[in-house]
Coordinates of C-alpha atoms and ligand atoms in Angstrom, one line a residue:
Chain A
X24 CA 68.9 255.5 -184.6
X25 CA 67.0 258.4 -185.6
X26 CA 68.5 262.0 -185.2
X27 CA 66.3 264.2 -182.8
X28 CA 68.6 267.2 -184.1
X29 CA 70.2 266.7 -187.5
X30 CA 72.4 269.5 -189.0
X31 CA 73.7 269.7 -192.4
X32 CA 76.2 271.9 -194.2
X33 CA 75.3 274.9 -192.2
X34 CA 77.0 277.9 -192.8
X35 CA 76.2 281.3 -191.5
X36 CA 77.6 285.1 -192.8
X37 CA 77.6 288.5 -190.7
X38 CA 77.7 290.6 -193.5
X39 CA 80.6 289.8 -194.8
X40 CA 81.9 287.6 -192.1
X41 CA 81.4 283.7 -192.0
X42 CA 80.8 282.7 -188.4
X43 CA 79.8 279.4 -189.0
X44 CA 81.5 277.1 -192.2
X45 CA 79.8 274.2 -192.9
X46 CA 79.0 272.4 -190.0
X47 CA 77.2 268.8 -190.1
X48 CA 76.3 267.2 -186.9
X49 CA 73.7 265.6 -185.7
X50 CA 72.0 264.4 -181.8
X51 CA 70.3 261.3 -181.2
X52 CA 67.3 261.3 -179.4
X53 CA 68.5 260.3 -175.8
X54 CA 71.9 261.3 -176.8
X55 CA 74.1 263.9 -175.0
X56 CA 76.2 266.3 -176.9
X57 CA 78.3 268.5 -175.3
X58 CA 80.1 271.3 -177.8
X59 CA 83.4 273.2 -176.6
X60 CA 85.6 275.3 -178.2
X61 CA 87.5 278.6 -177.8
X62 CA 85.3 281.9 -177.3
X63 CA 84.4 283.5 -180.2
X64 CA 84.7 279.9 -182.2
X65 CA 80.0 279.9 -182.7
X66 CA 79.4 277.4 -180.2
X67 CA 76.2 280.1 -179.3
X68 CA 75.9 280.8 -182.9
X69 CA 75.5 276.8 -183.9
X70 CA 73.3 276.0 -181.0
X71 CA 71.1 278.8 -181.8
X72 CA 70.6 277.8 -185.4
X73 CA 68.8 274.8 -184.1
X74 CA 65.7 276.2 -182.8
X75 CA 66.3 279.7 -185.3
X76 CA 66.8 281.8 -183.0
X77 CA 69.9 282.9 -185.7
X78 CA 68.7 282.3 -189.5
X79 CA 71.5 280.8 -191.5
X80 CA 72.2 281.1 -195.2
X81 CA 73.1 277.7 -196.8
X82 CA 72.8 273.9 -195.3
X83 CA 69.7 272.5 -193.4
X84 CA 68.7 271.6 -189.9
X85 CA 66.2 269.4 -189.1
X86 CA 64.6 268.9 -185.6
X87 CA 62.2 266.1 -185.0
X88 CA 62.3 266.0 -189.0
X89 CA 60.7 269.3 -189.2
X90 CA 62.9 271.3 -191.1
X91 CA 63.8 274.9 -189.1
X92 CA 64.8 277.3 -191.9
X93 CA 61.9 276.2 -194.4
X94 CA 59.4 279.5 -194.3
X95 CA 56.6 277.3 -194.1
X96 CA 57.3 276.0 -190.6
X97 CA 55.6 277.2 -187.7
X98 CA 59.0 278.6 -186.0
X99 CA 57.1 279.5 -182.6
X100 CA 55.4 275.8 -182.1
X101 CA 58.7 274.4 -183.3
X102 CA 60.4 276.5 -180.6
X103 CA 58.1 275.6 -177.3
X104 CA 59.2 271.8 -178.2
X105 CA 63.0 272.4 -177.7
X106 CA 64.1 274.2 -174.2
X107 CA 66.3 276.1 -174.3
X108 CA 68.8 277.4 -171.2
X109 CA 70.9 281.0 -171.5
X110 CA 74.4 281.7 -169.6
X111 CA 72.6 284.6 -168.1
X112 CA 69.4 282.8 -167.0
X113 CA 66.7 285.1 -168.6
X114 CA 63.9 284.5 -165.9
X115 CA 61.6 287.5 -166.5
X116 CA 62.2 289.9 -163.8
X117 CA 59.1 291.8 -163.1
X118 CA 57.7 288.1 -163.1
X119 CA 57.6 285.9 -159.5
X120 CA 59.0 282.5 -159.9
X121 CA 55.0 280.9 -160.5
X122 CA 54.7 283.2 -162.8
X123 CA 57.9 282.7 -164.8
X124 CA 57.0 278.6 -164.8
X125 CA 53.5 279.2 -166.2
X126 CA 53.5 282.0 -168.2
X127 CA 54.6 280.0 -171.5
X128 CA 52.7 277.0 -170.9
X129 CA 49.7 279.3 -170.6
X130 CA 50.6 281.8 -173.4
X131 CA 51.9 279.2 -176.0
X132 CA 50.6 275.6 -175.0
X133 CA 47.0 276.5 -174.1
X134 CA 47.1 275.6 -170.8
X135 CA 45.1 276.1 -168.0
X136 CA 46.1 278.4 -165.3
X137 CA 45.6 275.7 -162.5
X138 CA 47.5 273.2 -164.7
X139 CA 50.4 275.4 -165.5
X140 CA 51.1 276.1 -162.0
X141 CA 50.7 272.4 -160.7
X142 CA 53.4 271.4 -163.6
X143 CA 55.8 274.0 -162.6
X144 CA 55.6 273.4 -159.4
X145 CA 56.3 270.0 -160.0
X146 CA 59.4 270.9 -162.0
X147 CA 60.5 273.9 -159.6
X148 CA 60.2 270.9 -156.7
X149 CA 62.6 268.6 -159.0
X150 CA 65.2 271.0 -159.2
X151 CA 65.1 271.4 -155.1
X152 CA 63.7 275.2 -155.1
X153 CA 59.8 274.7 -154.4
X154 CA 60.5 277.3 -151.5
X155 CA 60.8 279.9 -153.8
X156 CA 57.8 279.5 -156.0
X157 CA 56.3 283.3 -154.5
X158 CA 59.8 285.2 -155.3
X159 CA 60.8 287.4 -157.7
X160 CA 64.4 286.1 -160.0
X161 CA 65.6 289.2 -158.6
X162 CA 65.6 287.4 -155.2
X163 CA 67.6 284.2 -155.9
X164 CA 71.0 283.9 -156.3
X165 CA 72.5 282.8 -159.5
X166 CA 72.3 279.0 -159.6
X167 CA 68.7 279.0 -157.9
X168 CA 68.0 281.6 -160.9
X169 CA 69.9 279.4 -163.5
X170 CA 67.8 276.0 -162.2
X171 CA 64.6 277.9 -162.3
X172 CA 65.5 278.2 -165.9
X173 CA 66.0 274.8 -166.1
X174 CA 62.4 274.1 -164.6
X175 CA 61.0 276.3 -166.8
X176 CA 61.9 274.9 -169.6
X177 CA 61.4 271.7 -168.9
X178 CA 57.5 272.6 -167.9
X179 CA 57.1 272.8 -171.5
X180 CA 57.8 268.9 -171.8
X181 CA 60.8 269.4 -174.7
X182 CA 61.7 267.0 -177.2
X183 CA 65.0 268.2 -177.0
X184 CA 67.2 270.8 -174.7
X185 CA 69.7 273.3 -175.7
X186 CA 72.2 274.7 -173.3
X187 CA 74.3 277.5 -174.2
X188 CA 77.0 278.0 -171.2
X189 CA 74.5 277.5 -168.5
X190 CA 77.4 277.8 -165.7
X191 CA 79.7 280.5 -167.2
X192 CA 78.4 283.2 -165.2
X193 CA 78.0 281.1 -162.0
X194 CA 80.2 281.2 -159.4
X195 CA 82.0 278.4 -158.9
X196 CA 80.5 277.4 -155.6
X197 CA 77.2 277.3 -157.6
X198 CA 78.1 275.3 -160.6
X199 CA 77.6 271.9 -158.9
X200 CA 74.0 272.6 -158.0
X201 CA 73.3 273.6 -161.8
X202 CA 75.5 270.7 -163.1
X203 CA 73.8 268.1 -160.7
X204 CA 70.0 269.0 -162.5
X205 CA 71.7 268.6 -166.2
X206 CA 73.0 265.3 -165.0
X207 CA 69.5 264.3 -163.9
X208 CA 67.9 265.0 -166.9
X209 CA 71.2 263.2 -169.3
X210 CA 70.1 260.1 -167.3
X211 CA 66.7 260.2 -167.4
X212 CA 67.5 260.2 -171.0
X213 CA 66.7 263.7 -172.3
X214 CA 68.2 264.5 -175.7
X215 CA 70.8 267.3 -174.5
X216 CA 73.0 269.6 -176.5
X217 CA 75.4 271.3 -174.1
X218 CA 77.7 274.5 -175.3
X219 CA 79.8 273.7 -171.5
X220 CA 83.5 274.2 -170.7
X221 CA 82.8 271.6 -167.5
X222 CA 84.7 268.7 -168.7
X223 CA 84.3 266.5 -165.9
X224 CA 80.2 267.2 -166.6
X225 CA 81.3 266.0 -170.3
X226 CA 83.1 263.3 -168.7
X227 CA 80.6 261.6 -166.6
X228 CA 77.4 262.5 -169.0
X229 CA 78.3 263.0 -172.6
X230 CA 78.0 260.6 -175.1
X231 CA 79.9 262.7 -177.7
X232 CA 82.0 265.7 -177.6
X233 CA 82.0 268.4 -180.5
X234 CA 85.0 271.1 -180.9
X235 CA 84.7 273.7 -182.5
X236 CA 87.2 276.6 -183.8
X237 CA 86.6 279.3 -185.8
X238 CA 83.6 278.5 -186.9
X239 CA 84.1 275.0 -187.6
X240 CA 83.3 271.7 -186.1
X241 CA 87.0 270.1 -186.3
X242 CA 86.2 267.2 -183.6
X243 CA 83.1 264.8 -183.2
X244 CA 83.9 261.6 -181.4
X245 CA 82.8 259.9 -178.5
X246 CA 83.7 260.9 -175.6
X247 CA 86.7 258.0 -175.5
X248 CA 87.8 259.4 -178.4
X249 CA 88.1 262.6 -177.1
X250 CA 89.6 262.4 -173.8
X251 CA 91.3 259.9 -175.3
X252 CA 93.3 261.4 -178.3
X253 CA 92.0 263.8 -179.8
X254 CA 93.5 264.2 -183.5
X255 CA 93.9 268.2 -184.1
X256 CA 96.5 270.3 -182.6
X257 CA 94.4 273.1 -181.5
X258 CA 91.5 270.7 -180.1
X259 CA 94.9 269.4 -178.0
X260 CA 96.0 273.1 -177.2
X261 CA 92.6 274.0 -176.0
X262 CA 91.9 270.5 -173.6
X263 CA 95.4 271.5 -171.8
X264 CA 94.6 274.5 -171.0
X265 CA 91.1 273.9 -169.6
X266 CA 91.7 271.1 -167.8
X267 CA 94.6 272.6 -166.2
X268 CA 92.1 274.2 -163.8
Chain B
X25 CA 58.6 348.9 -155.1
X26 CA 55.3 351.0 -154.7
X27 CA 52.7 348.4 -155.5
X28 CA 50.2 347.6 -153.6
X29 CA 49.6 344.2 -152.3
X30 CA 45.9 343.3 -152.3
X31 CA 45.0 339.3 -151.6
X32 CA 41.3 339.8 -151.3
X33 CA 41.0 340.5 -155.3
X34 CA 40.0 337.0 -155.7
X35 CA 37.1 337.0 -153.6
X36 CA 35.9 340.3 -155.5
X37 CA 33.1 340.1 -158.3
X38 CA 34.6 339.7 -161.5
X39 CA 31.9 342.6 -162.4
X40 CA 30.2 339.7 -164.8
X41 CA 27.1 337.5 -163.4
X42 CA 28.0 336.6 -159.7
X43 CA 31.4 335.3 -160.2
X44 CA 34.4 336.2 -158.5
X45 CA 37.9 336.1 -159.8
X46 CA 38.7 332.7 -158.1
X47 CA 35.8 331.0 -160.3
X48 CA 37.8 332.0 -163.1
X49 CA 40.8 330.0 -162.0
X50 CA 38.7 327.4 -160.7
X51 CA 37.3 327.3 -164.8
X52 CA 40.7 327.6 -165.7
X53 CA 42.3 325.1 -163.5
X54 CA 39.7 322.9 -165.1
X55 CA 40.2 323.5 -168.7
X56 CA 43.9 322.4 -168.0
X57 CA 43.5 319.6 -166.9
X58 CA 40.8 318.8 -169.4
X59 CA 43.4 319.4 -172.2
X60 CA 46.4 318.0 -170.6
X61 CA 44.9 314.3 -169.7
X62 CA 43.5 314.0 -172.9
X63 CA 46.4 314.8 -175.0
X64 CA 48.3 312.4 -172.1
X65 CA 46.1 309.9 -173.3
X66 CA 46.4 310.3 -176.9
X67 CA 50.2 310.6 -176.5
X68 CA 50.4 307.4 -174.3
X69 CA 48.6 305.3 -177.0
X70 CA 49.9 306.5 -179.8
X71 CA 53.3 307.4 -178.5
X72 CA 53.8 303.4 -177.1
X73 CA 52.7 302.4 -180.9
X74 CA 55.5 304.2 -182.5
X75 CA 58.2 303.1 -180.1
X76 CA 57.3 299.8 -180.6
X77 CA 57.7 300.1 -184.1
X78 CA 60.8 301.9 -183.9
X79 CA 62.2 298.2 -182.0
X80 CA 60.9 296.4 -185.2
X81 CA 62.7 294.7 -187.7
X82 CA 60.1 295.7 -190.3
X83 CA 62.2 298.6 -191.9
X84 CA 59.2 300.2 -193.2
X85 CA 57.1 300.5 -190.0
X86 CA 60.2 301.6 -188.3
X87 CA 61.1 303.7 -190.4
X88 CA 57.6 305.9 -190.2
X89 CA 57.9 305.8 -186.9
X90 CA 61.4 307.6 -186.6
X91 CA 60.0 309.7 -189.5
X92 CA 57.1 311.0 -187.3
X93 CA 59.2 311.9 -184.3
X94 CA 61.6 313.9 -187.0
X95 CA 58.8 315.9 -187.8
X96 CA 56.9 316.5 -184.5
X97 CA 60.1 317.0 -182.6
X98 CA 61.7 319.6 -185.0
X99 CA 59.1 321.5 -185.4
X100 CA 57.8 324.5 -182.3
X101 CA 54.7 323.6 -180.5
X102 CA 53.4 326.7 -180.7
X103 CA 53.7 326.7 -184.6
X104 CA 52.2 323.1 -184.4
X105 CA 49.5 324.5 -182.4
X106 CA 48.7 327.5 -185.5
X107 CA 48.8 324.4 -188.3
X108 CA 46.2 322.8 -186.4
X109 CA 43.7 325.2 -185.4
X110 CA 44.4 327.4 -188.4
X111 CA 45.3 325.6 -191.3
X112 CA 44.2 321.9 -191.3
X113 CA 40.6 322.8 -190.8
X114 CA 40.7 324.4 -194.7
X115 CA 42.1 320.7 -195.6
X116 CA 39.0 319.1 -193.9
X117 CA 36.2 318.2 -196.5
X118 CA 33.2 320.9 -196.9
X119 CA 30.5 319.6 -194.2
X120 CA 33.1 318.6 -191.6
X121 CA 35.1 322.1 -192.1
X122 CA 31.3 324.0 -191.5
X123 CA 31.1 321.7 -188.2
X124 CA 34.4 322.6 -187.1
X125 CA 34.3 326.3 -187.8
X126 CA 30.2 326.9 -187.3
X127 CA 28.6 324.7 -185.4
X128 CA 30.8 323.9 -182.8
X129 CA 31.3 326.5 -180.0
X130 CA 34.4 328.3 -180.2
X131 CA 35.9 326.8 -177.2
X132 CA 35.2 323.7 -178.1
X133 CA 36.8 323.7 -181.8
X134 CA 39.9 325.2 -179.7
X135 CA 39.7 322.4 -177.6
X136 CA 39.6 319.4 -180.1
X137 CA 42.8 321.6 -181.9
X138 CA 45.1 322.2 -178.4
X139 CA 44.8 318.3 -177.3
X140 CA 44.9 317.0 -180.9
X141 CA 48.2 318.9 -181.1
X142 CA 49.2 318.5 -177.7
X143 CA 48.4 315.1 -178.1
X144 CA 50.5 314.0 -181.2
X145 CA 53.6 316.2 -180.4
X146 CA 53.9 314.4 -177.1
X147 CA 53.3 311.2 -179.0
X148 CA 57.2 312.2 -180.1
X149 CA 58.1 312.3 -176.8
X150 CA 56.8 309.1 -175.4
X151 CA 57.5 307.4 -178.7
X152 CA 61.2 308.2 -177.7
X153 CA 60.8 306.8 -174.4
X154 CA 59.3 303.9 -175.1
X155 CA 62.1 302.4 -177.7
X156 CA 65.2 304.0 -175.0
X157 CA 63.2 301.3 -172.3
X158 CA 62.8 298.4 -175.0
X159 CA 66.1 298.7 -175.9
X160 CA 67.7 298.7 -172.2
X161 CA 66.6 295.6 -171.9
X162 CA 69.2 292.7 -172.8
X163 CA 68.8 291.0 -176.0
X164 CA 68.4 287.9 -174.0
X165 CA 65.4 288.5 -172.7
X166 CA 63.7 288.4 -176.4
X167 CA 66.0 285.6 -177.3
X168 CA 64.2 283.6 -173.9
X169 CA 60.7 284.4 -174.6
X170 CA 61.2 283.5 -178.7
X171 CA 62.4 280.4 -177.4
X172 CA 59.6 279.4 -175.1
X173 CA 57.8 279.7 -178.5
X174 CA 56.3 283.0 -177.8
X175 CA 55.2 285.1 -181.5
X176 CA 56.3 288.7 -181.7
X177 CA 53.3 290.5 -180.4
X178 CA 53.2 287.6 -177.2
X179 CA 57.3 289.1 -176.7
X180 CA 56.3 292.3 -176.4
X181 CA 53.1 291.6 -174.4
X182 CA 54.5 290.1 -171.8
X183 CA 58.1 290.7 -171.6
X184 CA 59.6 293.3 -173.3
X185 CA 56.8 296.0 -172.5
X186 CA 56.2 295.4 -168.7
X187 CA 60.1 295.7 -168.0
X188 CA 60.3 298.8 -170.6
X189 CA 57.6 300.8 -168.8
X190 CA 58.7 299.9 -165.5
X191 CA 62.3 301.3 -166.4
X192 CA 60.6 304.4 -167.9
X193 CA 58.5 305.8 -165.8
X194 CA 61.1 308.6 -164.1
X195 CA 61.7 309.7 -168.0
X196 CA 57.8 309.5 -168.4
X197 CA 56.7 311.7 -165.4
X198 CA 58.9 314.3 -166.7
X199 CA 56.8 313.6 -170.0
X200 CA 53.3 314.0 -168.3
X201 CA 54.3 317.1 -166.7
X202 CA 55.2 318.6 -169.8
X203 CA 51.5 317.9 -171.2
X204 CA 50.6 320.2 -168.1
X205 CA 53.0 322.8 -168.3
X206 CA 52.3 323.0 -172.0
X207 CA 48.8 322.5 -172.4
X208 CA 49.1 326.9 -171.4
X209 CA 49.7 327.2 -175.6
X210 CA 45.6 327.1 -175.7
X211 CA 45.5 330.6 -174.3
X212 CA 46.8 331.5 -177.8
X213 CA 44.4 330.6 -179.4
X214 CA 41.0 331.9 -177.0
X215 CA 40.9 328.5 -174.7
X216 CA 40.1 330.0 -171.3
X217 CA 42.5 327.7 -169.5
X218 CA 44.6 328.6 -166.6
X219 CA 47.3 331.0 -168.4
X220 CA 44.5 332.4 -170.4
X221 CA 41.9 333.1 -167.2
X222 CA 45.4 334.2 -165.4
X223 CA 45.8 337.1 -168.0
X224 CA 42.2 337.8 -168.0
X225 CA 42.4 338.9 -163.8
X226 CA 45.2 340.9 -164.6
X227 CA 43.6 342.9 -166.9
X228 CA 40.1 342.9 -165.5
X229 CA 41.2 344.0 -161.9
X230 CA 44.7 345.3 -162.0
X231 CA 46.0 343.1 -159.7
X232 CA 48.7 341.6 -162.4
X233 CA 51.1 340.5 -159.4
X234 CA 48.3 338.6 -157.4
X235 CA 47.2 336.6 -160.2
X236 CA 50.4 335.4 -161.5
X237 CA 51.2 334.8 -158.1
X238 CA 48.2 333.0 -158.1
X239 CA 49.0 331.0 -161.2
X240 CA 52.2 330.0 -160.0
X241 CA 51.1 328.1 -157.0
X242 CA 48.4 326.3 -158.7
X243 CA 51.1 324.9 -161.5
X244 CA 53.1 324.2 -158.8
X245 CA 51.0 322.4 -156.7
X246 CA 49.4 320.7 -159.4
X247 CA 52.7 319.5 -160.8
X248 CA 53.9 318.7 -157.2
X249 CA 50.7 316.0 -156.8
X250 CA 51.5 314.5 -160.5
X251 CA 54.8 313.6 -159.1
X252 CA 53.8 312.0 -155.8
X253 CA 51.0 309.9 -157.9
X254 CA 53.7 309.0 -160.3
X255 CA 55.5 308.3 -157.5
X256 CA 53.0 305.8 -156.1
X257 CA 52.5 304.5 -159.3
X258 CA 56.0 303.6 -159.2
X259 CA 56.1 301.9 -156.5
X260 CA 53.3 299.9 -157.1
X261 CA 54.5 298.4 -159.6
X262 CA 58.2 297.8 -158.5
X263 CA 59.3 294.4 -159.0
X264 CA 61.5 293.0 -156.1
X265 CA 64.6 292.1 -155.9
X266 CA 64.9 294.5 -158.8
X267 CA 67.5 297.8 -158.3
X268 CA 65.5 301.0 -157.3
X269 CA 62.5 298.6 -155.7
X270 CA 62.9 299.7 -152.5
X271 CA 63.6 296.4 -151.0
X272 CA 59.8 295.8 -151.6
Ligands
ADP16 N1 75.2 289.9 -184.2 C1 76.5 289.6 -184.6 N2 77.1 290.4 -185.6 C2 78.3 290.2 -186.0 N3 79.2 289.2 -185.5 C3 78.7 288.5 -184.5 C4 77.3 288.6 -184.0 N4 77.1 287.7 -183.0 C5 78.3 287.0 -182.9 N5 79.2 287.4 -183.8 C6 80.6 286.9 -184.0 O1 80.4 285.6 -184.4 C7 81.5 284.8 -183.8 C8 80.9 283.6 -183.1 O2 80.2 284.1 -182.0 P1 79.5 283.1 -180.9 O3 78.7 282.1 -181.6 O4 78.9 283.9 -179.8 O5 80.8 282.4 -180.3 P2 81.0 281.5 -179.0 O6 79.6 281.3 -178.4 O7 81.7 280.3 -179.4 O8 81.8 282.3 -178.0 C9 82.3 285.7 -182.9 O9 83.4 286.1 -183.6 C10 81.4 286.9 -182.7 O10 82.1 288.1 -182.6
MG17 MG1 78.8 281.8 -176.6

């Protein structure tokens, strides 16, 4: 199996501070990987590596076999390949929803203004909000915003998506909503890396669980594995108290 | 106070050709403006330049940038104003210092001076602005567009700049008022704008109280209508759903 996302002995510094210690992972293409860990651990940091929006010192990552941190690679085409979805959304405010759909595929792919709009459309319908397509972010509430995201980003036909806490700042009667799209796509067999604390979304759609702690990946197993027995104490510490809720 | 009143001075002949005083307001009214959307222009460009390279990671260009507001905010605008109608000409080579000093008219070389000064120290100003809106905005928003595979100038194109103007423009009227209020420096130096033909009345008829009275209003009204278009502007280009849109 080929990895769509391979990364190898990355480490990352602040100065002085190592956020990130030599992490290897890797995501197959079709594969769902969903990384959890306590706050402040560089789930956001590692996930960000991949498609450089964070430069790292030492190790390599590789996406599609293109490598991200080698100078001569063109970060910005590398970057409209891979989606990526934020915990707070980012929809361009002063942008209607149309707008927000076509404006990349326009901007970055070359597209036509006609064809933009028909393919977000087509995405903005698939994630239930077609409605909408005239509104302004500002007008939607948070999981309509955070699905609109989704759309957008999948308008750009990725190789790969990121997800970096898509439902943290969702109210929990809109988490579902969100959660229900990302399952879609993990079964229509997108290659999905997930920063989540939604374990029964790891549950039903993972295919391997990371966990990371300070900086660290100290768990990578299936998903069995995990839920199963996981080996280290804190991995154990932090499942109790998550799933307690 | 014994002084007496007289309104009708400004329908009186100015005593040169057939102009009455009100002419010379009209003129003066004009040069204003002429100076202050001009240097408004100049200090929109320019200014918008510098804050964006103020928001760079290149430490060089930001650097400059903060350099040149340093200067042009430390230093008086009046004493600006003397450096560039007094001393950079001598700096200019030989034929373009002749053109400057001989063969243009003398209001016009005061001209080029006042909104070449005006211009750049409000430059400053806006520069300031400009970076304050860019960096409001949350780090996410650059963080989205980079990963949509925008370059740098596409980021600032169409994201970071149309939400930093947006959020600027209470800051920004304040700003293009200024350029009016200040553009009234040129009378120091012989432009015959508003301040300057204000003055002039004064001393020509005697009625001092009249045509600062006079001068008042027009700033004020002038200033008033800046603020409703500013206004409108604003609420053109209000985003809904956005705080402060009106509910548009
Ligand atoms: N720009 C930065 N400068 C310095 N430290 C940072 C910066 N961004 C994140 N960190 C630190 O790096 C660590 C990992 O952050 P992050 O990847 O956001 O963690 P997580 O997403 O797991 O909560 C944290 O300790 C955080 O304080
Ligand atoms: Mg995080």
């Amino acid at each position: 199996m080929t990895a769509m996302i391979q990364l190898s002995n990355v480490s990352k510094w602040y100065g002085s501070f190592q956020v990130l210690t030599d992490c290897t992972t890797q995501v197959a293409k079709g594969e769902v990987v969903v990384v959890c860990g306590p706050s402040g651990s560089g789930k956001s940091t590692l996930i960000k590596c991949v498609n450089a929006l964070e430069p790292f010192q030492k190790g390599t990552v590789l996406v599609d076999g293109i490598s991200v941190g080698d100078p001569k690679t063109d970060l910005p085409k590398l970057r409209s390949r891979v989606g990526m979805v934020f915990q707070h959304f980012e929809l361009f405010p002063h942008l209607s929803i149309t707008e927000n759909l076509a404006i990349a595929q326009m901007k970055v792919l070359g597209r036509s203004r006609d064809e933009a709009h028909e393919r977000g459309l087509k995405y903005l319908d698939r994630v239930g909000l077609k409605a909408q397509a005239a509104k302004f972010p500002g007008q939607l509430s948070g999981g309509q915003q955070q699905r609109v995201a989704i759309a957008r980003a999948l308008s750009m036909d990725p190789i790969a998506m990121l997800f970096d806490e898509p439902t943290s700042a969702l109210d929990p009667e809109m988490i579902n909503e969100v959660l229900d799209v990302m399952t879609g796509l993990a079964h229509e067999g997108m290659t999905m890396m997930c920063v989540t604390h939604e374990m029964g979304f790891a549950r039903r759609v993972a295919d391997r669980v990371i966990f990371m702690d300070q900086g660290h990946i100290v768990e990578d197993c299936t998903k069995e594995e995990f839920f199963g027995a996981p080996r280290g104490e804190r991995a154990q510490q932090f499942l109790s108290k998550i799933l307690q809720h | 106070m014994n002084y007496h009143w007289d309104w009708g001075v400004f329908f009186k002949s100015t005593g040169i050709g057939h102009e009455i005083y009100l002419d010379w307001f009209i003129t003066g009214l004009g040069w204003t403006i002429a100076v202050a959307l001009v240097a408004w222009v100049i200090a929109l460009i320019l200014g918008s330049l510098l804050g964006v390279m103020r928001t760079l990671p290149n430490k060089a260009l930001s650097g400059f940038a903060s350099g040149y507001v340093a200067l042009f905010r430390n230093v008086p605008l009046l004493v600006q104003l003397f450096l560039w109608y007094f001393l950079v000409p001598d700096f200019l080579p030989e034929s373009l210092q002749t053109w400057f000093k001989q063969d243009l008219k003398p209001s016009t070389s005061a001209y080029i001076s006042v909104v070449v000064c005006l211009g750049l120290f409000t430059a400053a100003r806006v520069c300031e602005q400009v970076r304050t809106g860019i960096e409001a905005l949350p780090k996410g928003q650059s963080n989205a567009a980079y990963a949509m595979g925008f370059t740098l100038p596409q980021v600032y194109r169409h994201v970071l700049l149309p939400q930093a103007f947006r959020i600027i423009i209470p800051p920004m009227t304040s700003e293009f008022l200024n350029v009016f209020k200040n553009s009234s420096v040129a009378s120091l130096i012989g432009l015959m704008e508003l301040l300057a033909q204000t003055k002039q009345t004064a001393e020509f008829s005697a009625n001092l109280f009249e045509a600062f009275t006079m001068a008042t209003l027009i700033y004020f009204v002038l200033n008033m209508s800046l603020m409703k278009l500013m206004g409108w502007v604003e609420n053109r280009v209000s985003v809904p759903g956005l705080i402060g849109s009106n509910g548009k």
